[in-house]
mmCIF file of C-alpha atoms and ligand atoms in Angstrom:
data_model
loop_
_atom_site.group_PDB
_atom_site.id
_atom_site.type_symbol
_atom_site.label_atom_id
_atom_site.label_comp_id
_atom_site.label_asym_id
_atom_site.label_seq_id
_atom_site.Cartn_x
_atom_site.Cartn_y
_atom_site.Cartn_z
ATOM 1 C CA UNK A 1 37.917 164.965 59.856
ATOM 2 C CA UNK A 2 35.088 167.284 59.914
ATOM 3 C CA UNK A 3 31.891 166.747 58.352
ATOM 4 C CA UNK A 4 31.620 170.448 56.687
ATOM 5 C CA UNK A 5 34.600 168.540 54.565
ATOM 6 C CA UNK A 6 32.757 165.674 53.223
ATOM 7 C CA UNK A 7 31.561 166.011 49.817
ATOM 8 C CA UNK A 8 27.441 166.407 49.369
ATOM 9 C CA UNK A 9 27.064 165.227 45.905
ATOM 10 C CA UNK A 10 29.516 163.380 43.589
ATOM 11 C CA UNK A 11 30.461 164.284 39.871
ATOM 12 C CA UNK A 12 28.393 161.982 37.561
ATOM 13 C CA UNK A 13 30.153 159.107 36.473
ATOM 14 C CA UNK A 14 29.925 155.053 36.359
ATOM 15 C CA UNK A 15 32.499 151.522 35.800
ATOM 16 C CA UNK A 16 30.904 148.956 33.302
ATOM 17 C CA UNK A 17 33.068 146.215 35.237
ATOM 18 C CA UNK A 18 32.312 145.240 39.140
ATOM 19 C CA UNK A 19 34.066 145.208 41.276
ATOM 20 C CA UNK A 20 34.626 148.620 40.897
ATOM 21 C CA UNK A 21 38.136 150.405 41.281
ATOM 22 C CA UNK A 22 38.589 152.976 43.762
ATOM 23 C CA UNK A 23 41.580 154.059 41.608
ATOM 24 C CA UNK A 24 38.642 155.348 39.310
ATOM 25 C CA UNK A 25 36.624 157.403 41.669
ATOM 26 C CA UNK A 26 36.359 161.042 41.481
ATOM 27 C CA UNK A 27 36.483 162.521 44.210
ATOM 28 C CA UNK A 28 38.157 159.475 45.743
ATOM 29 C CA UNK A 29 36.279 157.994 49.309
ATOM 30 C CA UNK A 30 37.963 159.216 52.245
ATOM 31 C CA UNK A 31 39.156 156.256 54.436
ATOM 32 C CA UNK A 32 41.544 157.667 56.608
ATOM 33 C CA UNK A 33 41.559 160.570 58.810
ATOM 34 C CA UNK A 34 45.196 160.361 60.115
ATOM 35 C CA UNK A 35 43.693 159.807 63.752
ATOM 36 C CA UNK A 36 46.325 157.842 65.593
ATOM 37 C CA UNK A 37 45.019 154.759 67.330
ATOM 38 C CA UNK A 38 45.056 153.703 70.885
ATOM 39 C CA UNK A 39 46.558 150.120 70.351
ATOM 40 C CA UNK A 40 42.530 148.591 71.481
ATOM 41 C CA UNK A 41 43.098 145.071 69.021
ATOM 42 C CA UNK A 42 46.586 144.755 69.331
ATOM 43 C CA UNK A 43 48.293 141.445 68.476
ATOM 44 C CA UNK A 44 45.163 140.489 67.304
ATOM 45 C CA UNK A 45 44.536 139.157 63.608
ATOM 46 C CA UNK A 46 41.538 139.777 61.083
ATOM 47 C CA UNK A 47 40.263 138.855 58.095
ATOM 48 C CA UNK A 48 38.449 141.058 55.735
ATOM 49 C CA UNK A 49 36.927 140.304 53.175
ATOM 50 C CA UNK A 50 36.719 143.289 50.405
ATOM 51 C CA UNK A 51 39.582 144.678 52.198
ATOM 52 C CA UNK A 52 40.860 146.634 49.393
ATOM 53 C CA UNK A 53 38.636 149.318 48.447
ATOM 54 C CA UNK A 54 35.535 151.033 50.674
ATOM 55 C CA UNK A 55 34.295 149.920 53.532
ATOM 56 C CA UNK A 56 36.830 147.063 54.328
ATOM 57 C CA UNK A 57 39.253 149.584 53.136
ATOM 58 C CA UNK A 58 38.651 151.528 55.712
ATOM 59 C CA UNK A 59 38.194 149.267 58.470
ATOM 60 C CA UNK A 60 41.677 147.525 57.678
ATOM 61 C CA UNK A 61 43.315 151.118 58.110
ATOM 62 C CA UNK A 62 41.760 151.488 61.556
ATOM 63 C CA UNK A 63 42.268 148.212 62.386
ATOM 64 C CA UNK A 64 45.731 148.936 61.464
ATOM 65 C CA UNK A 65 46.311 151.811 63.566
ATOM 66 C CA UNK A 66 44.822 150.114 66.899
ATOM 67 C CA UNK A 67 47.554 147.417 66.400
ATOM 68 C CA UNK A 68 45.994 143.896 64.289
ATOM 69 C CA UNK A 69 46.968 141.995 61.644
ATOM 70 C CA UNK A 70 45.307 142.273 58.725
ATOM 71 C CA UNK A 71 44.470 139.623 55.897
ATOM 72 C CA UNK A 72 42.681 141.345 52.878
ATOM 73 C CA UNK A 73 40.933 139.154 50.581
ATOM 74 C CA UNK A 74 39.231 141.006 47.158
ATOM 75 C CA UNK A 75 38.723 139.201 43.922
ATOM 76 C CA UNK A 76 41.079 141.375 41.674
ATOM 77 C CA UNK A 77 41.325 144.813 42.189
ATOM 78 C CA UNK A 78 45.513 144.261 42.831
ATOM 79 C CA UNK A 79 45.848 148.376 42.698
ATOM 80 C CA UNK A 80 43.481 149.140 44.948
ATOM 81 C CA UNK A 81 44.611 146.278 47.309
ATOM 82 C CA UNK A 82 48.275 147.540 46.953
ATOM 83 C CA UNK A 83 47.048 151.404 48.083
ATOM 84 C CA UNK A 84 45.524 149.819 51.066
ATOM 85 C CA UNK A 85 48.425 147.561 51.619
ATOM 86 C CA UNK A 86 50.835 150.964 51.611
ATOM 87 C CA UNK A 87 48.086 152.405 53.908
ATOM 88 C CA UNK A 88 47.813 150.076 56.551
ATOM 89 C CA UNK A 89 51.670 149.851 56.334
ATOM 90 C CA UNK A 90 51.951 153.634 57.394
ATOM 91 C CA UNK A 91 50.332 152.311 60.936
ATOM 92 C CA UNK A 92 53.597 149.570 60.864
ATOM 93 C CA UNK A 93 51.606 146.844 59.520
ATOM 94 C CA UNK A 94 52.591 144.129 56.641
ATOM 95 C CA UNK A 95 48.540 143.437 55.181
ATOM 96 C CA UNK A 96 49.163 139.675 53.859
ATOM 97 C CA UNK A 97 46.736 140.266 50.016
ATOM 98 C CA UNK A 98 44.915 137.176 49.136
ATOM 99 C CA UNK A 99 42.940 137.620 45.646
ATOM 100 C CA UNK A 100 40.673 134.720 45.901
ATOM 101 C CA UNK A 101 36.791 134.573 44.554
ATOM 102 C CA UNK A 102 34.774 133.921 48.005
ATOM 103 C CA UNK A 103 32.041 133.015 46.146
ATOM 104 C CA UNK A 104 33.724 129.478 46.124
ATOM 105 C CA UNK A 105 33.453 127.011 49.572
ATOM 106 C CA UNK A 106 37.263 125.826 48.915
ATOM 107 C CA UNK A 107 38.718 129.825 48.303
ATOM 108 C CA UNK A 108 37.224 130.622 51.691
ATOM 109 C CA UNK A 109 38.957 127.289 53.177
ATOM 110 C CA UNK A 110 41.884 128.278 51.700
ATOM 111 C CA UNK A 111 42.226 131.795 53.378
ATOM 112 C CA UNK A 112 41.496 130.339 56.610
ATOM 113 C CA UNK A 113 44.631 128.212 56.023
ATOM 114 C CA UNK A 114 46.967 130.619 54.637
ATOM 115 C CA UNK A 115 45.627 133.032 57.631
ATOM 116 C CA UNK A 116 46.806 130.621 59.879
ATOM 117 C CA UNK A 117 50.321 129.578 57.906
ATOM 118 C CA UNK A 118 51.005 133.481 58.336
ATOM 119 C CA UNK A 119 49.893 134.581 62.195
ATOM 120 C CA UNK A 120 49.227 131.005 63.757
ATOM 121 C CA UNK A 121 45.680 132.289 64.725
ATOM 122 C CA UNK A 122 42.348 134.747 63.893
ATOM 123 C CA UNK A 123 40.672 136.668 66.680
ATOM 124 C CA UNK A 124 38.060 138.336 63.935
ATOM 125 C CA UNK A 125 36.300 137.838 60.694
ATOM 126 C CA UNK A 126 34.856 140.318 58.835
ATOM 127 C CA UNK A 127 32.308 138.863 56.607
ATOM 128 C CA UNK A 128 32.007 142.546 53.620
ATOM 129 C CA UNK A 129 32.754 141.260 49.782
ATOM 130 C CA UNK A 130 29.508 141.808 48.247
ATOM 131 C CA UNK A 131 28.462 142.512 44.398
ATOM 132 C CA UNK A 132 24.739 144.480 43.258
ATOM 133 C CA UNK A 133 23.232 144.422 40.083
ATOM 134 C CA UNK A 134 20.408 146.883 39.518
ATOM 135 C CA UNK A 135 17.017 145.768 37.628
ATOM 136 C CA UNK A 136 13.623 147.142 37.953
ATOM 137 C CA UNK A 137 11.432 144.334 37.050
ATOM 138 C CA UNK A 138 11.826 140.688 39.223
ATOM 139 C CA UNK A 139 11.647 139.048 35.253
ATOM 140 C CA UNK A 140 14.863 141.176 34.004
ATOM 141 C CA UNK A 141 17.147 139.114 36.505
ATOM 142 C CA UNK A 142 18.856 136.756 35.397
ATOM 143 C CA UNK A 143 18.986 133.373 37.329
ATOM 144 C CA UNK A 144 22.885 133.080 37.353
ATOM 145 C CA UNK A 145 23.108 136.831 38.273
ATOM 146 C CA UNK A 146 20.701 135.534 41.209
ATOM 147 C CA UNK A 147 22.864 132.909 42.039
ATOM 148 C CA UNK A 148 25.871 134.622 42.056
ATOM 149 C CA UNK A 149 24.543 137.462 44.002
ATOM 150 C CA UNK A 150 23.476 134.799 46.486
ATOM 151 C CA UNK A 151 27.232 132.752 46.589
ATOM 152 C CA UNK A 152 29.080 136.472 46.963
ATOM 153 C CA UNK A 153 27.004 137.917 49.506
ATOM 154 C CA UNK A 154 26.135 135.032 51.684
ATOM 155 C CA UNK A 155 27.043 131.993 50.920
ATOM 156 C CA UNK A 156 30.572 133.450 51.557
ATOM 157 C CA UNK A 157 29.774 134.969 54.809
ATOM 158 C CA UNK A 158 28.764 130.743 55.889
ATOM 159 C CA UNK A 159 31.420 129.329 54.313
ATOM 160 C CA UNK A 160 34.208 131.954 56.255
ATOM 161 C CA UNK A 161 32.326 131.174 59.150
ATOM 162 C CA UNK A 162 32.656 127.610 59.097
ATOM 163 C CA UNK A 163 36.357 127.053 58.194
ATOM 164 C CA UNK A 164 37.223 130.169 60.528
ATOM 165 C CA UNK A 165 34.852 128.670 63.710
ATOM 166 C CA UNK A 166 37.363 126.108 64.505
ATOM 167 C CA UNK A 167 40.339 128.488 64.981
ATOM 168 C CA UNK A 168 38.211 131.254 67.453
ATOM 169 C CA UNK A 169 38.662 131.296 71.139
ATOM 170 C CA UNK A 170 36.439 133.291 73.858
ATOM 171 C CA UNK A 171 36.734 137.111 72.631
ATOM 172 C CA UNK A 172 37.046 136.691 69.046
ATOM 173 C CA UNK A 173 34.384 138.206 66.907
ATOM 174 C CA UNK A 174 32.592 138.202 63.734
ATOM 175 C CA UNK A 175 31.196 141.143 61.820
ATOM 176 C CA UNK A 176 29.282 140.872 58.844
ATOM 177 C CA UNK A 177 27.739 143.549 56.409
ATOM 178 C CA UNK A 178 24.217 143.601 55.837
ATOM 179 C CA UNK A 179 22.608 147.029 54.266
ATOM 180 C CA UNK A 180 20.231 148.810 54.934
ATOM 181 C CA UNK A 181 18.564 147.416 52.515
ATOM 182 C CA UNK A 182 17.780 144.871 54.475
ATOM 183 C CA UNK A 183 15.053 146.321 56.081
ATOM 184 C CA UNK A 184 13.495 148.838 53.950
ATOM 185 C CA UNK A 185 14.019 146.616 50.855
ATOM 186 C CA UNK A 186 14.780 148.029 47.534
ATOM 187 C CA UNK A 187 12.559 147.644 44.417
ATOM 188 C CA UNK A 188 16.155 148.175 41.830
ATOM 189 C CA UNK A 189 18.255 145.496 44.097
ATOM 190 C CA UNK A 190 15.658 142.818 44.929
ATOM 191 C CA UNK A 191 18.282 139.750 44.924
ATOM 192 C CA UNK A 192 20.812 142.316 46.627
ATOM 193 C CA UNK A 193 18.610 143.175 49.277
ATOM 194 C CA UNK A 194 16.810 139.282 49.730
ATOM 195 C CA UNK A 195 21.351 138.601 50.413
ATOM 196 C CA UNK A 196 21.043 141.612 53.020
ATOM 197 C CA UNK A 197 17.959 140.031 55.048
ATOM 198 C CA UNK A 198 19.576 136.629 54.999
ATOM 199 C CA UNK A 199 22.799 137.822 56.669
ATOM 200 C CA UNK A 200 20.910 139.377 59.521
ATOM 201 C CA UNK A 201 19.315 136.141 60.243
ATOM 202 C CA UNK A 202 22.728 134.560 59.721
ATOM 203 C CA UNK A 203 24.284 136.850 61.890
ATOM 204 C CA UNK A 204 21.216 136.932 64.627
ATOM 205 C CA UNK A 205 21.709 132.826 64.590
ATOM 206 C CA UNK A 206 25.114 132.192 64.596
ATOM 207 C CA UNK A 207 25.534 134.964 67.147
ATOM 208 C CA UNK A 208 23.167 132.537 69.827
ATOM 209 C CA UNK A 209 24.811 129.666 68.681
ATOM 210 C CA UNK A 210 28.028 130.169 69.980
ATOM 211 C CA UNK A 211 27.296 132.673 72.584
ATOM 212 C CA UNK A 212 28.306 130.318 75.083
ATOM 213 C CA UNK A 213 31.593 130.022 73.744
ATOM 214 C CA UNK A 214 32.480 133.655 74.315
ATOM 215 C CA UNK A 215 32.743 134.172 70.476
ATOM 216 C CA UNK A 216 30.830 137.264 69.285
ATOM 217 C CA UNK A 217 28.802 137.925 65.927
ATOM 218 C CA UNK A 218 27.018 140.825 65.032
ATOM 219 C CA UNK A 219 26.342 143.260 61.520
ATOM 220 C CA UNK A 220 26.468 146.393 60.596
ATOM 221 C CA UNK A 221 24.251 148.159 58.360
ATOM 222 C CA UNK A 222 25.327 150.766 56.195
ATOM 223 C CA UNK A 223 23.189 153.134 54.579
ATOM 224 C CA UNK A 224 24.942 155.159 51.187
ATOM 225 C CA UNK A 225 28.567 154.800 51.455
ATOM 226 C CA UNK A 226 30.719 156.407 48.873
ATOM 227 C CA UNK A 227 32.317 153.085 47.541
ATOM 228 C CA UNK A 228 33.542 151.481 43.904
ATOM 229 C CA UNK A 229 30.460 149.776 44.354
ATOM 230 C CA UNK A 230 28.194 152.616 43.670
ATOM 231 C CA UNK A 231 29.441 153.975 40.732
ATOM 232 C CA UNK A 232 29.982 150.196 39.338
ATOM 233 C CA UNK A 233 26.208 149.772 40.115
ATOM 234 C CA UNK A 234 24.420 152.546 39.435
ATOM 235 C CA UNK A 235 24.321 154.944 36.402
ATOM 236 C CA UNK A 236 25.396 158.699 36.293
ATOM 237 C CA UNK A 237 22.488 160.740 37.149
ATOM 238 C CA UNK A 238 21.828 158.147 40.013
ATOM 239 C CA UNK A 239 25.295 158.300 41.520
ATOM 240 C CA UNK A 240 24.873 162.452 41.113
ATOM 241 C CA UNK A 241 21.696 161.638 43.777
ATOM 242 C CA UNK A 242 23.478 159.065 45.588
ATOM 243 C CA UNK A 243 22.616 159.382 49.127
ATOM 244 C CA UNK A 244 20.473 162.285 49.002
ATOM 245 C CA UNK A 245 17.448 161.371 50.301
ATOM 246 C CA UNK A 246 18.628 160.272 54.241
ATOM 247 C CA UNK A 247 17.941 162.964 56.247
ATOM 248 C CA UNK A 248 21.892 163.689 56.815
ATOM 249 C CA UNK A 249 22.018 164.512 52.784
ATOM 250 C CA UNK A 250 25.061 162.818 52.017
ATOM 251 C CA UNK A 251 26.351 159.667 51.598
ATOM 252 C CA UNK A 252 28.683 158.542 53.938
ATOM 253 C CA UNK A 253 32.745 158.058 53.179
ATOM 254 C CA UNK A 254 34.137 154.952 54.032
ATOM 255 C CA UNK A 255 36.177 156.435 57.143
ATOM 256 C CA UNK A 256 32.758 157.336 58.942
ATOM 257 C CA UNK A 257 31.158 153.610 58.775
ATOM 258 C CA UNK A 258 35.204 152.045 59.945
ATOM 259 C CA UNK A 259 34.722 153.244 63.718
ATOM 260 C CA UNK A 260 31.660 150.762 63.958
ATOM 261 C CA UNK A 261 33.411 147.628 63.219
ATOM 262 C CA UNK A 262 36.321 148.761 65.796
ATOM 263 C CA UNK A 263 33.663 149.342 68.090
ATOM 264 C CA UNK A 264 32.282 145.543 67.496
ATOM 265 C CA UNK A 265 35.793 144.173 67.731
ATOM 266 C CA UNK A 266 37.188 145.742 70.763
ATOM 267 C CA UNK A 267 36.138 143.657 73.652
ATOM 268 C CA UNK A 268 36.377 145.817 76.733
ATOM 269 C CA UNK A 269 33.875 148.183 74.785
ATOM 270 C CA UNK A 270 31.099 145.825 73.251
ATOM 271 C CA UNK A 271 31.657 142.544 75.154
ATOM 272 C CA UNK A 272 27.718 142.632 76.236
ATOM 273 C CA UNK A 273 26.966 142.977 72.421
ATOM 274 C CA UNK A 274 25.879 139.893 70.599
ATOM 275 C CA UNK A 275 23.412 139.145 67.374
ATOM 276 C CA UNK A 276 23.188 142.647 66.985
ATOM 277 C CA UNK A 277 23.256 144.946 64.055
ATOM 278 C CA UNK A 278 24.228 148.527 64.281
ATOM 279 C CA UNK A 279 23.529 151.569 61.756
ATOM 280 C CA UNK A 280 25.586 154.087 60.121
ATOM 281 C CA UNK A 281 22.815 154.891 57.835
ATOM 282 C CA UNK A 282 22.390 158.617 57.731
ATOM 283 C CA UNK A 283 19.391 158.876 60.149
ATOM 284 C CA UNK A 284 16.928 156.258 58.225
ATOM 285 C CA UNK A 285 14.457 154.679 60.648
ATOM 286 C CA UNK A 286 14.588 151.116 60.895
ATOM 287 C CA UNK A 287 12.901 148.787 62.943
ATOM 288 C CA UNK A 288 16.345 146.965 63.773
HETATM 289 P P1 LIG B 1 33.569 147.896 47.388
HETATM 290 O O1 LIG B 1 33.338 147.738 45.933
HETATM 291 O O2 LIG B 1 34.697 148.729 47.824
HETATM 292 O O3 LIG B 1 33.690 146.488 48.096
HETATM 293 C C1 LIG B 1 33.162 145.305 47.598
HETATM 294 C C2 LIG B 1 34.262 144.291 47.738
HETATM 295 O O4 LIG B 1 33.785 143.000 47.476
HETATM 296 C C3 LIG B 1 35.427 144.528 46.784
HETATM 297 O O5 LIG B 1 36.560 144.771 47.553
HETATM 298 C C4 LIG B 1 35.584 143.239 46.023
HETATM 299 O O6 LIG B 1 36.914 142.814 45.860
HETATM 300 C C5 LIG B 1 34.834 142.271 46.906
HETATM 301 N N1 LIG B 1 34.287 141.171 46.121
HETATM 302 C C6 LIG B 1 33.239 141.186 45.255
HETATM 303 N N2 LIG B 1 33.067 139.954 44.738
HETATM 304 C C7 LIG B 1 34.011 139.156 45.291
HETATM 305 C C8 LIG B 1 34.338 137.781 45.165
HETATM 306 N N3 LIG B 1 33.640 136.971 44.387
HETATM 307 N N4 LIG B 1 35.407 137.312 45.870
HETATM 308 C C9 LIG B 1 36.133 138.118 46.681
HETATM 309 N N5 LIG B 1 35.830 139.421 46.869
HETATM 310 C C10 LIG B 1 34.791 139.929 46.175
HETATM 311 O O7 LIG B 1 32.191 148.468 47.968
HETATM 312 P P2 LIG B 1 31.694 148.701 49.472
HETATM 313 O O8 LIG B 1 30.505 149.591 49.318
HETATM 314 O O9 LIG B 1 32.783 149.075 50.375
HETATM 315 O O10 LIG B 1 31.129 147.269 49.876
HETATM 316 C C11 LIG B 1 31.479 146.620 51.081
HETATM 317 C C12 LIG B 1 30.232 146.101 51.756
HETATM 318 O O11 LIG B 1 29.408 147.197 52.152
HETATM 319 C C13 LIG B 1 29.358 145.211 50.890
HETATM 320 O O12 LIG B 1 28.896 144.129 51.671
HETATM 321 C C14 LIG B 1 28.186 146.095 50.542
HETATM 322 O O13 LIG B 1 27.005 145.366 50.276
HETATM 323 C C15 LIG B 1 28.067 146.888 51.825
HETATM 324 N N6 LIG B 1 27.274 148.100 51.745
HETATM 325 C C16 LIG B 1 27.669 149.131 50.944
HETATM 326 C C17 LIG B 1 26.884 150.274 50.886
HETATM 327 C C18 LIG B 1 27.281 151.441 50.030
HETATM 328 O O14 LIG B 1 26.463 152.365 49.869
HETATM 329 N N7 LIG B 1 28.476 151.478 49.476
HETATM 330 C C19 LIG B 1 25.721 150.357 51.649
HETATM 331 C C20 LIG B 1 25.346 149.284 52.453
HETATM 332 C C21 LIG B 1 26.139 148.154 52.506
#
C-alpha cells in the first residue's frame, strides 16, 4: 500500500472499556495490504499474544501469508479475534483463538500446553498484550492499576517465556514489544512506560542467556500505531493529535510495524540478530 493512502489524522473519538475493539475504530487500522507472501516461516508455529486487534493483528496476517501457524491469545475481544481468524484464513490458515488473561502465571502455562496439544511444537513467541492507563500526576495512580499494568505488560512476557523455553530448539525466536516509550519516557504513562524499559532489559538478558542455544530474542519498538489501544487510552482531542509530532506526521497503521517482526522471525534474514530492539517509530531519535 502506498503511504499517500494512509490517513494523517483520525476523527475524534474514544472506548471507556480497554481493551479496545477494533470493530469500533473509525477509520479502521489497516493490517493487510493483500501482498502475497513468499512462504519464509513455513511449517513453523507462533504464538501471539494480542493477536486479535493491532499490532499482533497484523503480524498474525503476515505471518499467515509466509506459511505459520498461528495461536492468538487476547483477553476478550471474541469479534475482533474472529475478523483476524477469517483474515489469516484467507492465506489458508486455521488461527487456533485462546481468550485467556496473561496477566496470570497458570493462563500463560496453559497456552503453552494447548499450543502444543494443537501443532506438537512452537518455533516463535511473540510477547505484545499490553494495557495503558493515562495520569498526569505519579499520586493519581492507583497501586492496583500499577500492578496490573506491571502483570499485563511484563510479567506476562516472563511467564510465556518460561513455560515456552522448554519447547524451543536452535532457530526459534522471541519477539517482544517494548515502546518507544521506553526510552524517551512519558510524563501521562509513567507505569506504562517503567513496563516498556523493563522488557528491553528482559529482552537484552534473556537474549544472552540462551544465545548459545541458537534461540533468538529481540523487541521492537513502536512509536504511534493506529490501534484499539489508542482510542481506549487517550481522549478525543488527543487521539485527533495522535502521532503528530514524529517527524513522519502520522501515526503508523498496524500493517507498516508487521514487516519488522517477520523480519525478526525469518532466520536466513536476521540470524546474526540477537538482544536487539528495532524501531518503527516515525523517525524519533533514540539512543537504542
Ligand atoms: P491492541 O489494543 O490492539 O492490543 C493490545 C492487546 O493486548 C489486545 O489484543 C488485548 O486482547 C491484549 N490484552 C490486554 N490485556 C490482556 C490480558 N490481560 N490478557 C490477554 N491479552 C490482553 O493495541 P496495540 O497498539 O496493537 O498493542 C500491541 C502492543 O503494541 C502493546 O504491547 C503496546 O504496548 C505496543 N505499542 C503500541 C503502540 C501504539 O501506538 N499503538 C506504540 C508502541 C507500542
Amino acid at each position: 500500500m502506498e503511504t499517500q493512502q494512509m490517513p494523517k489524522e483520525m476523527p475524534p473519538q474514544h472506548q471507556d472499556q480497554q481493551p479496545g475493539i477494533e470493530q469500533q475504530m473509525n477509520p479502521r487500522p489497516i493490517y493487510d495490504d493483500e501482498q502475497p507472501g513468499y512462504g519464509r516461516l513455513k511449517d513453523k508455529v507462533a504464538i501471539i499474544t494480542g493477536g486479535d486487534s493491532g499490532i499482533g493483528r497484523a503480524v498474525a496476517i503476515a505471518y499467515a501469508k509466509e506459511g505459520a501457524e498461528i495461536v492468538i491469545v487476547y483477553l476478550n475481544e471474541h469479534q475482533d479475534a474472529e475478523e483476524t481468524k477469517k483474515a489469516c484464513a484467507k492465506y489458508g490458515k486455521q488461527a487456533l483463538l485462546l481468550p485467556l488473561d496473561v496477566s496470570k502465571e497458570e493462563n500463560c502455562k496453559r497456552i503453552v500446553d494447548e499450543t502444543m496439544n494443537s501443532f506438537g511444537k512452537i518455533d516463535i513467541v511473540i510477547n505484545n498484550a499490553a494495557i495503558q492507563f493515562k495520569h498526569t500526576s505519579v499520586e493519581d495512580i492507583p497501586s492496583e492499576e500499577w500492578e496490573q499494568t506491571f502483570r499485563t505488560n511484563i510479567f506476562a512476557q516472563f511467564y510465556l517465556t518460561k513455560y515456552a523455553m522448554p519447547h524451543l530448539k536452535e532457530g526459534s525466536s522471541i519477539i517482544n514489544t517494548a515502546s518507544v516509550n521506553a526510552y524517551k519516557g512519558n510524563q501521562e504513562l509513567m507505569d506504562y512506560s517503567a513496563t516498556k524499559g523493563a522488557i528491553v532489559a528482559f529482552t537484552r538478558s534473556v537474549a544472552q542467556a540462551v544465545a548459545k542455544k541458537g534461540i533468538r530474542v529481540n523487541a521492537v519498538a513502536p512509536g504511534p500505531v493506529w490501534t484499539p489501544l489508542i482510542p481506549a487510552s487517550f481522549p478525543d482531542e488527543e487521539v485527533k493529535e495522535f502521532g503528530k509530532d514524529v517527524p513522519l506526521g502520522r501515526a503508523a497503521q498496524p500493517v507498516e510495524i508487521a514487516p519488522s517482526y517477520v523480519f525478526l522471525a525469518v532466520n536466513r534474514e536476521s540470524s546474526y540478530f540477537t538482544g536487539q530492539v528495532l524501531h518503527p517509530n516515525g523517525g524519533s531519535i533514540v539512543n537504542a
